[in-house]
XYZ file of C-alpha atoms in Angstrom:
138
model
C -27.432 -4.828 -7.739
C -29.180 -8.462 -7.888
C -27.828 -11.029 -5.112
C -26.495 -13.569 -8.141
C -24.307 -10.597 -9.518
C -23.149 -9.658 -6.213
C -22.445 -13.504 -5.741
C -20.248 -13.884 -8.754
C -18.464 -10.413 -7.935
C -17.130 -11.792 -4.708
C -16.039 -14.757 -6.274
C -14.035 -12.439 -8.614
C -12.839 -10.167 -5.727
C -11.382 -13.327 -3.849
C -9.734 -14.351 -6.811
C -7.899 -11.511 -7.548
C -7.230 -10.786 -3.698
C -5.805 -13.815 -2.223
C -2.622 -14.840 -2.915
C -1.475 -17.542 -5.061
C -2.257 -20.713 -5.477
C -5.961 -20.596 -4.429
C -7.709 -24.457 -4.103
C -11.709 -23.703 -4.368
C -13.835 -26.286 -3.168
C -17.587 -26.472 -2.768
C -19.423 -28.146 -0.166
C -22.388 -30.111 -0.115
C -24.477 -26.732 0.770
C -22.867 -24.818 -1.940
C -20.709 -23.095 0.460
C -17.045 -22.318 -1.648
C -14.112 -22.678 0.405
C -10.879 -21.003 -0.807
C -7.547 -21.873 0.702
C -5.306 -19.263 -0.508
C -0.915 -19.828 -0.691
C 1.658 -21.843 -0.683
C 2.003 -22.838 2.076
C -1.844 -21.915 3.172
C -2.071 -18.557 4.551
C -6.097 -17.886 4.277
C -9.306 -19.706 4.559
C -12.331 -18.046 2.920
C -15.693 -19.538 3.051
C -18.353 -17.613 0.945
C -21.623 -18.909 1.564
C -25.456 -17.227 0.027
C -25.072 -14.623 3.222
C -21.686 -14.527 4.538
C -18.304 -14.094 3.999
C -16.143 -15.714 6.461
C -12.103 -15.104 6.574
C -9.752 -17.025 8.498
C -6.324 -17.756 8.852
C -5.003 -20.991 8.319
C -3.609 -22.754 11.287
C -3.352 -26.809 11.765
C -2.281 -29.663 14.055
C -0.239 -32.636 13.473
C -2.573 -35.353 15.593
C -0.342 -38.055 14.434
C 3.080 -38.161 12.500
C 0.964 -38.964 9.530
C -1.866 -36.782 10.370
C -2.111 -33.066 9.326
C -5.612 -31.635 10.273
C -6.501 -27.871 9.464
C -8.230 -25.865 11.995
C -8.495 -22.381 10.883
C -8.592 -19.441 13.217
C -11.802 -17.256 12.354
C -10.741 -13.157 11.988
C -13.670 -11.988 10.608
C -17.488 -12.593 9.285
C -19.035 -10.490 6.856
C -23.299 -10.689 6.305
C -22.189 -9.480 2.552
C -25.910 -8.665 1.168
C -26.278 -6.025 4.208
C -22.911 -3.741 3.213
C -23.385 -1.561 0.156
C -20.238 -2.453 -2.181
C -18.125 0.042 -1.124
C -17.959 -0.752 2.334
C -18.045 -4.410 1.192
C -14.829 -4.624 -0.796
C -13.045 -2.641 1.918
C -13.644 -4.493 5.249
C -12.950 -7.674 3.026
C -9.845 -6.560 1.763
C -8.828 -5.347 5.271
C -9.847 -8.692 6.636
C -8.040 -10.744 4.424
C -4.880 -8.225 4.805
C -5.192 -8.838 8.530
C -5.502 -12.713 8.446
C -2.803 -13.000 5.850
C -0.564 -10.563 8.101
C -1.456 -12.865 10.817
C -0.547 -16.124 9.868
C 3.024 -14.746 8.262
C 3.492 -13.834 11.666
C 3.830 -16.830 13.189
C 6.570 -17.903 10.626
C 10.478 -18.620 11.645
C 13.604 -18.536 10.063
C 14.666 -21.839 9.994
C 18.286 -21.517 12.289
C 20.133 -23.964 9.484
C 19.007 -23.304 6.385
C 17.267 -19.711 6.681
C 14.007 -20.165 5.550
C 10.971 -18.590 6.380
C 8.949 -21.475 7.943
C 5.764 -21.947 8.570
C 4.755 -23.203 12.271
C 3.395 -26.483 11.543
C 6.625 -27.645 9.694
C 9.173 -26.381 12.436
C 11.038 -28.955 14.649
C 12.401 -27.956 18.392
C 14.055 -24.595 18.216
C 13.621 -22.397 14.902
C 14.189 -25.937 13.153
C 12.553 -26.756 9.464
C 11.701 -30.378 8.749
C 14.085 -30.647 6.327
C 17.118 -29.609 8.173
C 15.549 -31.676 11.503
C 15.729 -34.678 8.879
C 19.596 -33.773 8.273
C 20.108 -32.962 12.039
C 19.097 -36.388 13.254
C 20.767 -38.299 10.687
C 17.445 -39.734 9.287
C 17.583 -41.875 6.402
C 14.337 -41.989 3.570
């Protein structure tokens, strides 16, 4: 199989993989990013050589700032795997990032959602109940 087919295969294979919603951005390499969920739960970057999975993770640096910094799981060289062996260690590597980052989600205490850790407050609180909590007024 030609490296173009293989190429556009992948791009399939991430599409029907990750879950839903999936933003696809391309860089000024022609890297493709993929952010996969809602909220984020994978980070995919597919580049002419490698497939690298992630799971999302960010930091508030200010109130108003929200800056992603995904934590890397795995890296595949994807022309050096026959396609077998291919579509299996990427579908185990993007089960395994998207098992990690669900992980780290709480049940809000108030309302009972599942939360994930960049919008909890204090103790097991979401930012919408935290809003109610302290009385806050938008």
């Amino acid at each position: 199989m030609d490296t173009p087919e293989r190429y556009e295969q992948l791009i399939a294979f991430l599409g029907s993989q990750l879950p839903a919603p999936v933003d696809q951005d391309v860089d000024a390499d022609g890297d493709m990013q993929f952010v996969a969920g809602d909220p984020p739960e994978v980070v995919v970057v597919l580049t002419q050589s490698s497939v690298v999975v992630s799971e999302f993770r960010g930091i508030w640096e200010t109130p108003l700032k929200f800056v992603t910094r995904p934590r890397r799981v795995g890296v595949i060289k994807w022309r050096r795997l026959p396609e077998t062996a291919l579509w299996n260690a990427l579908g185990a590597l993007l089960k395994g990032a998207r098992q990690a980052r669900l992980a780290r989600f709480q049940v809000c205490q108030y309302c009972g959602q599942n939360t994930a850790p960049e919008w909890l407050h204090g103790d097991r609180v979401c930012q919408s109940c935290a809003n109610r909590q302290s009385g806050a007024v938008h």
